[in-house]
Amino acid sequence: FYKSKQREIIVHEKYYYDERTNSWKRDKKRINKKIREEKAQLKDNEKEFNYTDPLELKRVKIPIYKEINYFDIKGKEIYKVSQINKKLLDISKKKNTYVNSEEYYKKIKDLKKGQIYVSDVIGQSVKTNVIGTFTKRKAKEANIAFKAEEQAYAGKENPNGKRFEGIIRFVTPVYKDDKKVGYVSLALDHEHIMQFT
């Protein structure tokens, strides 16, 4: 199930810092995908027709879930497939949850058959000390080293920055002969939501 649930995300090209212009530049020139039809398809649109070739964007497939696990009523994990932590843990203890900050075990005890608990977004905050484009001048003004990878990712303002990694957890109870015996949990990779929005 885990391996079959993968979706494409768009990844941008590699960037480097151009000392001459004090800006971030792409390693390669972006390739536009040519489409044969470049005229307006309707006669009425011929006067004001603007055409731009679509960009060829690089895509990679990644799992939808960072983790899928099954744990018993007491919070002890029995089965798990995970990019987060492969060890079976006691998730009733907050310190054994994602970035030591989840409290879903307390909130799922009253779930009935067919009900699903959905968490808030959980992830470690990634900060930056520079507002706007991360440049050598701004790093110097902020009295920090010019290390883009130590500051938050910010699109073209800091394309080499550290990205936010988060999850949204979905939990539902598992019943056997009308008795609750455990829970199934799926940790959705927040990257898919960021790509979607």
PDB file of C-alpha atoms in Angstrom:
ATOM      1  CA  PHE A   1       0.000   0.000   0.000  1.00  0.00           C
ATOM      2  CA  TYR A   2       2.764   2.445   1.006  1.00  0.00           C
ATOM      3  CA  LYS A   3       4.805   1.854  -2.160  1.00  0.00           C
ATOM      4  CA  SER A   4       1.781   2.068  -4.454  1.00  0.00           C
ATOM      5  CA  LYS A   5       0.726   5.480  -3.116  1.00  0.00           C
ATOM      6  CA  GLN A   6       3.110   7.882  -4.845  1.00  0.00           C
ATOM      7  CA  ARG A   7       2.495  11.176  -6.620  1.00  0.00           C
ATOM      8  CA  GLU A   8       4.628  13.549  -8.669  1.00  0.00           C
ATOM      9  CA  ILE A   9       5.951  16.796  -7.267  1.00  0.00           C
ATOM     10  CA  ILE A  10       7.684  19.585  -9.168  1.00  0.00           C
ATOM     11  CA  VAL A  11      11.317  20.200  -8.256  1.00  0.00           C
ATOM     12  CA  HIS A  12      13.179  23.249  -9.435  1.00  0.00           C
ATOM     13  CA  GLU A  13      16.577  23.390 -11.061  1.00  0.00           C
ATOM     14  CA  LYS A  14      19.813  23.814  -9.147  1.00  0.00           C
ATOM     15  CA  TYR A  15      20.749  27.405  -8.367  1.00  0.00           C
ATOM     16  CA  TYR A  16      24.055  29.113  -7.650  1.00  0.00           C
ATOM     17  CA  TYR A  17      24.857  32.516  -6.193  1.00  0.00           C
ATOM     18  CA  ASP A  18      26.160  34.917  -8.847  1.00  0.00           C
ATOM     19  CA  GLU A  19      28.772  37.181  -7.209  1.00  0.00           C
ATOM     20  CA  ARG A  20      28.621  39.672 -10.095  1.00  0.00           C
ATOM     21  CA  THR A  21      24.895  40.376  -9.869  1.00  0.00           C
ATOM     22  CA  ASN A  22      24.398  39.421  -6.187  1.00  0.00           C
ATOM     23  CA  SER A  23      21.488  37.201  -7.144  1.00  0.00           C
ATOM     24  CA  TRP A  24      20.560  33.537  -7.518  1.00  0.00           C
ATOM     25  CA  LYS A  25      20.868  32.059 -11.018  1.00  0.00           C
ATOM     26  CA  ARG A  26      19.800  28.738 -12.517  1.00  0.00           C
ATOM     27  CA  ASP A  27      22.513  26.250 -13.434  1.00  0.00           C
ATOM     28  CA  LYS A  28      20.848  25.670 -16.798  1.00  0.00           C
ATOM     29  CA  LYS A  29      18.738  27.746 -19.116  1.00  0.00           C
ATOM     30  CA  ARG A  30      15.092  26.819 -18.729  1.00  0.00           C
ATOM     31  CA  ILE A  31      13.664  24.871 -21.658  1.00  0.00           C
ATOM     32  CA  ASN A  32      10.332  25.900 -23.113  1.00  0.00           C
ATOM     33  CA  LYS A  33       8.227  23.161 -24.596  1.00  0.00           C
ATOM     34  CA  LYS A  34       7.162  24.078 -28.142  1.00  0.00           C
ATOM     35  CA  ILE A  35       3.571  23.506 -29.151  1.00  0.00           C
ATOM     36  CA  ARG A  36       2.597  23.365 -32.823  1.00  0.00           C
ATOM     37  CA  GLU A  37      -0.500  25.565 -32.667  1.00  0.00           C
ATOM     38  CA  GLU A  38       0.581  29.171 -32.151  1.00  0.00           C
ATOM     39  CA  LYS A  39      -2.372  30.991 -33.677  1.00  0.00           C
ATOM     40  CA  ALA A  40      -5.655  31.813 -32.045  1.00  0.00           C
ATOM     41  CA  GLN A  41      -8.158  29.061 -32.647  1.00  0.00           C
ATOM     42  CA  LEU A  42     -11.087  31.493 -32.876  1.00  0.00           C
ATOM     43  CA  LYS A  43     -11.278  34.283 -35.469  1.00  0.00           C
ATOM     44  CA  ASP A  44     -12.476  36.741 -32.787  1.00  0.00           C
ATOM     45  CA  ASN A  45      -9.279  36.172 -30.774  1.00  0.00           C
ATOM     46  CA  GLU A  46      -6.780  36.849 -33.568  1.00  0.00           C
ATOM     47  CA  LYS A  47      -6.278  40.561 -32.755  1.00  0.00           C
ATOM     48  CA  GLU A  48      -5.389  40.201 -29.058  1.00  0.00           C
ATOM     49  CA  PHE A  49      -3.864  36.741 -29.017  1.00  0.00           C
ATOM     50  CA  ASN A  50      -0.810  36.250 -26.733  1.00  0.00           C
ATOM     51  CA  TYR A  51       1.067  32.978 -26.724  1.00  0.00           C
ATOM     52  CA  THR A  52       3.698  31.696 -24.307  1.00  0.00           C
ATOM     53  CA  ASP A  53       5.256  28.253 -24.598  1.00  0.00           C
ATOM     54  CA  PRO A  54       4.713  26.217 -21.417  1.00  0.00           C
ATOM     55  CA  LEU A  55       7.764  25.532 -19.265  1.00  0.00           C
ATOM     56  CA  GLU A  56       9.224  22.047 -19.129  1.00  0.00           C
ATOM     57  CA  LEU A  57       9.153  21.356 -15.382  1.00  0.00           C
ATOM     58  CA  LYS A  58      11.136  18.593 -13.702  1.00  0.00           C
ATOM     59  CA  ARG A  59       8.976  16.172 -11.743  1.00  0.00           C
ATOM     60  CA  VAL A  60       9.800  13.316  -9.369  1.00  0.00           C
ATOM     61  CA  LYS A  61       7.559  10.774  -7.684  1.00  0.00           C
ATOM     62  CA  ILE A  62       7.574  10.620  -3.896  1.00  0.00           C
ATOM     63  CA  PRO A  63       5.406   8.635  -1.440  1.00  0.00           C
ATOM     64  CA  ILE A  64       2.188  10.343  -0.358  1.00  0.00           C
ATOM     65  CA  TYR A  65       2.769   9.223   3.225  1.00  0.00           C
ATOM     66  CA  LYS A  66       5.905   9.678   5.312  1.00  0.00           C
ATOM     67  CA  GLU A  67       4.685   6.920   7.602  1.00  0.00           C
ATOM     68  CA  ILE A  68       1.977   4.271   7.940  1.00  0.00           C
ATOM     69  CA  ASN A  69       1.681   2.380  11.201  1.00  0.00           C
ATOM     70  CA  TYR A  70      -0.565   0.130  13.248  1.00  0.00           C
ATOM     71  CA  PHE A  71      -0.455   0.367  17.026  1.00  0.00           C
ATOM     72  CA  ASP A  72      -2.373  -1.260  19.867  1.00  0.00           C
ATOM     73  CA  ILE A  73      -4.762   0.329  22.377  1.00  0.00           C
ATOM     74  CA  LYS A  74      -1.850   1.195  24.706  1.00  0.00           C
ATOM     75  CA  GLY A  75       0.066   3.016  21.952  1.00  0.00           C
ATOM     76  CA  LYS A  76       2.686   0.354  21.218  1.00  0.00           C
ATOM     77  CA  GLU A  77       3.497   0.190  17.508  1.00  0.00           C
ATOM     78  CA  ILE A  78       3.137  -3.298  16.029  1.00  0.00           C
ATOM     79  CA  TYR A  79       3.701  -2.648  12.279  1.00  0.00           C
ATOM     80  CA  LYS A  80       5.316   0.339  10.622  1.00  0.00           C
ATOM     81  CA  VAL A  81       6.643   1.579   7.276  1.00  0.00           C
ATOM     82  CA  SER A  82       8.353   4.922   7.813  1.00  0.00           C
ATOM     83  CA  GLN A  83      10.719   7.564   6.455  1.00  0.00           C
ATOM     84  CA  ILE A  84      10.599   9.209   9.896  1.00  0.00           C
ATOM     85  CA  ASN A  85      11.758   6.484  12.287  1.00  0.00           C
ATOM     86  CA  LYS A  86      11.891   2.778  11.445  1.00  0.00           C
ATOM     87  CA  LYS A  87      11.970   1.609  15.098  1.00  0.00           C
ATOM     88  CA  LEU A  88       8.731   0.419  16.713  1.00  0.00           C
ATOM     89  CA  LEU A  89       7.904   2.932  19.448  1.00  0.00           C
ATOM     90  CA  ASP A  90       5.414   3.685  22.208  1.00  0.00           C
ATOM     91  CA  ILE A  91       3.556   6.651  20.695  1.00  0.00           C
ATOM     92  CA  SER A  92       1.597   7.259  23.908  1.00  0.00           C
ATOM     93  CA  LYS A  93       4.751   9.161  24.911  1.00  0.00           C
ATOM     94  CA  LYS A  94       5.073  12.527  23.154  1.00  0.00           C
ATOM     95  CA  LYS A  95       8.876  12.162  22.907  1.00  0.00           C
ATOM     96  CA  ASN A  96       8.361   9.187  20.531  1.00  0.00           C
ATOM     97  CA  THR A  97       6.243  11.161  18.045  1.00  0.00           C
ATOM     98  CA  TYR A  98       7.177  13.281  15.025  1.00  0.00           C
ATOM     99  CA  VAL A  99       9.513  16.111  16.120  1.00  0.00           C
ATOM    100  CA  ASN A 100       8.532  15.171  19.707  1.00  0.00           C
ATOM    101  CA  SER A 101       5.376  17.254  19.411  1.00  0.00           C
ATOM    102  CA  GLU A 102       2.367  15.064  18.600  1.00  0.00           C
ATOM    103  CA  GLU A 103      -0.389  14.453  21.135  1.00  0.00           C
ATOM    104  CA  TYR A 104      -2.792  12.455  18.987  1.00  0.00           C
ATOM    105  CA  TYR A 105      -2.752   9.418  21.291  1.00  0.00           C
ATOM    106  CA  LYS A 106      -4.733  11.351  23.930  1.00  0.00           C
ATOM    107  CA  LYS A 107      -7.229  12.606  21.335  1.00  0.00           C
ATOM    108  CA  ILE A 108      -8.093   9.293  19.629  1.00  0.00           C
ATOM    109  CA  LYS A 109      -9.299   7.251  22.612  1.00  0.00           C
ATOM    110  CA  ASP A 110     -12.976   8.092  22.028  1.00  0.00           C
ATOM    111  CA  LEU A 111     -12.962   7.432  18.268  1.00  0.00           C
ATOM    112  CA  LYS A 112     -15.768   5.129  17.185  1.00  0.00           C
ATOM    113  CA  LYS A 113     -15.800   2.708  14.244  1.00  0.00           C
ATOM    114  CA  GLY A 114     -15.450   4.633  10.967  1.00  0.00           C
ATOM    115  CA  GLN A 115     -14.353   7.904  12.605  1.00  0.00           C
ATOM    116  CA  ILE A 116     -11.065   9.563  11.622  1.00  0.00           C
ATOM    117  CA  TYR A 117      -8.873  11.910  13.651  1.00  0.00           C
ATOM    118  CA  VAL A 118      -7.058  14.532  11.536  1.00  0.00           C
ATOM    119  CA  SER A 119      -4.177  16.454  13.120  1.00  0.00           C
ATOM    120  CA  ASP A 120      -3.004  19.976  12.475  1.00  0.00           C
ATOM    121  CA  VAL A 121       0.156  20.349  10.373  1.00  0.00           C
ATOM    122  CA  ILE A 122       3.083  19.122  12.456  1.00  0.00           C
ATOM    123  CA  GLY A 123       6.675  19.993  11.632  1.00  0.00           C
ATOM    124  CA  GLN A 124       9.724  21.754  12.914  1.00  0.00           C
ATOM    125  CA  SER A 125       9.779  25.475  12.260  1.00  0.00           C
ATOM    126  CA  VAL A 126      12.441  26.603   9.798  1.00  0.00           C
ATOM    127  CA  LYS A 127      13.493  30.204  10.293  1.00  0.00           C
ATOM    128  CA  THR A 128      15.466  32.771   8.404  1.00  0.00           C
ATOM    129  CA  ASN A 129      17.386  35.784   9.610  1.00  0.00           C
ATOM    130  CA  VAL A 130      16.956  37.701   6.355  1.00  0.00           C
ATOM    131  CA  ILE A 131      13.833  39.246   4.859  1.00  0.00           C
ATOM    132  CA  GLY A 132      13.712  39.151   1.047  1.00  0.00           C
ATOM    133  CA  THR A 133      16.443  37.734  -1.167  1.00  0.00           C
ATOM    134  CA  PHE A 134      19.241  36.008   0.765  1.00  0.00           C
ATOM    135  CA  THR A 135      22.384  37.828  -0.427  1.00  0.00           C
ATOM    136  CA  LYS A 136      25.916  38.185   0.925  1.00  0.00           C
ATOM    137  CA  ARG A 137      25.235  41.830   1.791  1.00  0.00           C
ATOM    138  CA  LYS A 138      22.084  40.982   3.773  1.00  0.00           C
ATOM    139  CA  ALA A 139      23.845  38.103   5.552  1.00  0.00           C
ATOM    140  CA  LYS A 140      26.630  40.482   6.567  1.00  0.00           C
ATOM    141  CA  GLU A 141      24.081  43.067   7.809  1.00  0.00           C
ATOM    142  CA  ALA A 142      22.372  40.335   9.882  1.00  0.00           C
ATOM    143  CA  ASN A 143      25.800  39.325  11.245  1.00  0.00           C
ATOM    144  CA  ILE A 144      25.461  35.722  10.049  1.00  0.00           C
ATOM    145  CA  ALA A 145      27.495  33.462   7.771  1.00  0.00           C
ATOM    146  CA  PHE A 146      26.457  33.337   4.118  1.00  0.00           C
ATOM    147  CA  LYS A 147      25.148  29.760   4.272  1.00  0.00           C
ATOM    148  CA  ALA A 148      21.903  29.527   2.324  1.00  0.00           C
ATOM    149  CA  GLU A 149      21.285  25.941   3.465  1.00  0.00           C
ATOM    150  CA  GLU A 150      21.076  27.095   7.110  1.00  0.00           C
ATOM    151  CA  GLN A 151      18.252  29.553   6.389  1.00  0.00           C
ATOM    152  CA  ALA A 152      14.669  28.812   5.337  1.00  0.00           C
ATOM    153  CA  TYR A 153      13.904  27.897   1.740  1.00  0.00           C
ATOM    154  CA  ALA A 154      12.146  30.857   0.079  1.00  0.00           C
ATOM    155  CA  GLY A 155      11.703  30.070  -3.608  1.00  0.00           C
ATOM    156  CA  LYS A 156      13.839  32.372  -5.763  1.00  0.00           C
ATOM    157  CA  GLU A 157      14.771  34.465  -2.696  1.00  0.00           C
ATOM    158  CA  ASN A 158      16.663  31.482  -1.241  1.00  0.00           C
ATOM    159  CA  PRO A 159      16.382  28.484  -3.583  1.00  0.00           C
ATOM    160  CA  ASN A 160      19.030  26.508  -1.656  1.00  0.00           C
ATOM    161  CA  GLY A 161      17.503  27.008   1.780  1.00  0.00           C
ATOM    162  CA  LYS A 162      16.277  24.398   4.244  1.00  0.00           C
ATOM    163  CA  ARG A 163      12.743  23.250   3.432  1.00  0.00           C
ATOM    164  CA  PHE A 164       9.917  22.814   5.904  1.00  0.00           C
ATOM    165  CA  GLU A 165       9.130  19.133   6.427  1.00  0.00           C
ATOM    166  CA  GLY A 166       5.737  18.451   7.898  1.00  0.00           C
ATOM    167  CA  ILE A 167       2.981  15.899   8.177  1.00  0.00           C
ATOM    168  CA  ILE A 168      -0.748  15.749   8.722  1.00  0.00           C
ATOM    169  CA  ARG A 169      -1.708  12.609  10.623  1.00  0.00           C
ATOM    170  CA  PHE A 170      -4.889  10.621   9.995  1.00  0.00           C
ATOM    171  CA  VAL A 171      -5.857   7.977  12.577  1.00  0.00           C
ATOM    172  CA  THR A 172      -8.790   5.548  12.648  1.00  0.00           C
ATOM    173  CA  PRO A 173      -9.597   2.691  15.048  1.00  0.00           C
ATOM    174  CA  VAL A 174      -9.366  -0.981  14.058  1.00  0.00           C
ATOM    175  CA  TYR A 175     -12.036  -3.364  15.382  1.00  0.00           C
ATOM    176  CA  LYS A 176     -12.067  -7.136  15.677  1.00  0.00           C
ATOM    177  CA  ASP A 177     -15.395  -8.780  16.587  1.00  0.00           C
ATOM    178  CA  ASP A 178     -16.821  -5.343  17.563  1.00  0.00           C
ATOM    179  CA  LYS A 179     -13.944  -4.730  19.999  1.00  0.00           C
ATOM    180  CA  LYS A 180     -11.410  -1.939  19.430  1.00  0.00           C
ATOM    181  CA  VAL A 181      -7.983  -3.610  19.172  1.00  0.00           C
ATOM    182  CA  GLY A 182      -5.793  -0.810  17.827  1.00  0.00           C
ATOM    183  CA  TYR A 183      -5.395   2.053  15.379  1.00  0.00           C
ATOM    184  CA  VAL A 184      -4.093   2.647  11.868  1.00  0.00           C
ATOM    185  CA  SER A 185      -2.245   5.911  11.311  1.00  0.00           C
ATOM    186  CA  LEU A 186      -1.202   7.542   8.038  1.00  0.00           C
ATOM    187  CA  ALA A 187       1.162  10.542   8.106  1.00  0.00           C
ATOM    188  CA  LEU A 188       0.536  12.545   4.920  1.00  0.00           C
ATOM    189  CA  ASP A 189       3.669  14.275   3.598  1.00  0.00           C
ATOM    190  CA  HIS A 190       2.921  18.015   3.756  1.00  0.00           C
ATOM    191  CA  GLU A 191       4.953  18.544   0.549  1.00  0.00           C
ATOM    192  CA  HIS A 192       1.973  17.253  -1.443  1.00  0.00           C
ATOM    193  CA  ILE A 193      -0.313  19.882   0.080  1.00  0.00           C
ATOM    194  CA  MET A 194       2.224  22.653  -0.587  1.00  0.00           C
ATOM    195  CA  GLN A 195       2.496  21.506  -4.215  1.00  0.00           C
ATOM    196  CA  PHE A 196      -1.280  21.339  -4.569  1.00  0.00           C
ATOM    197  CA  THR A 197      -1.853  24.833  -3.185  1.00  0.00           C
TER     198      THR A 197
END
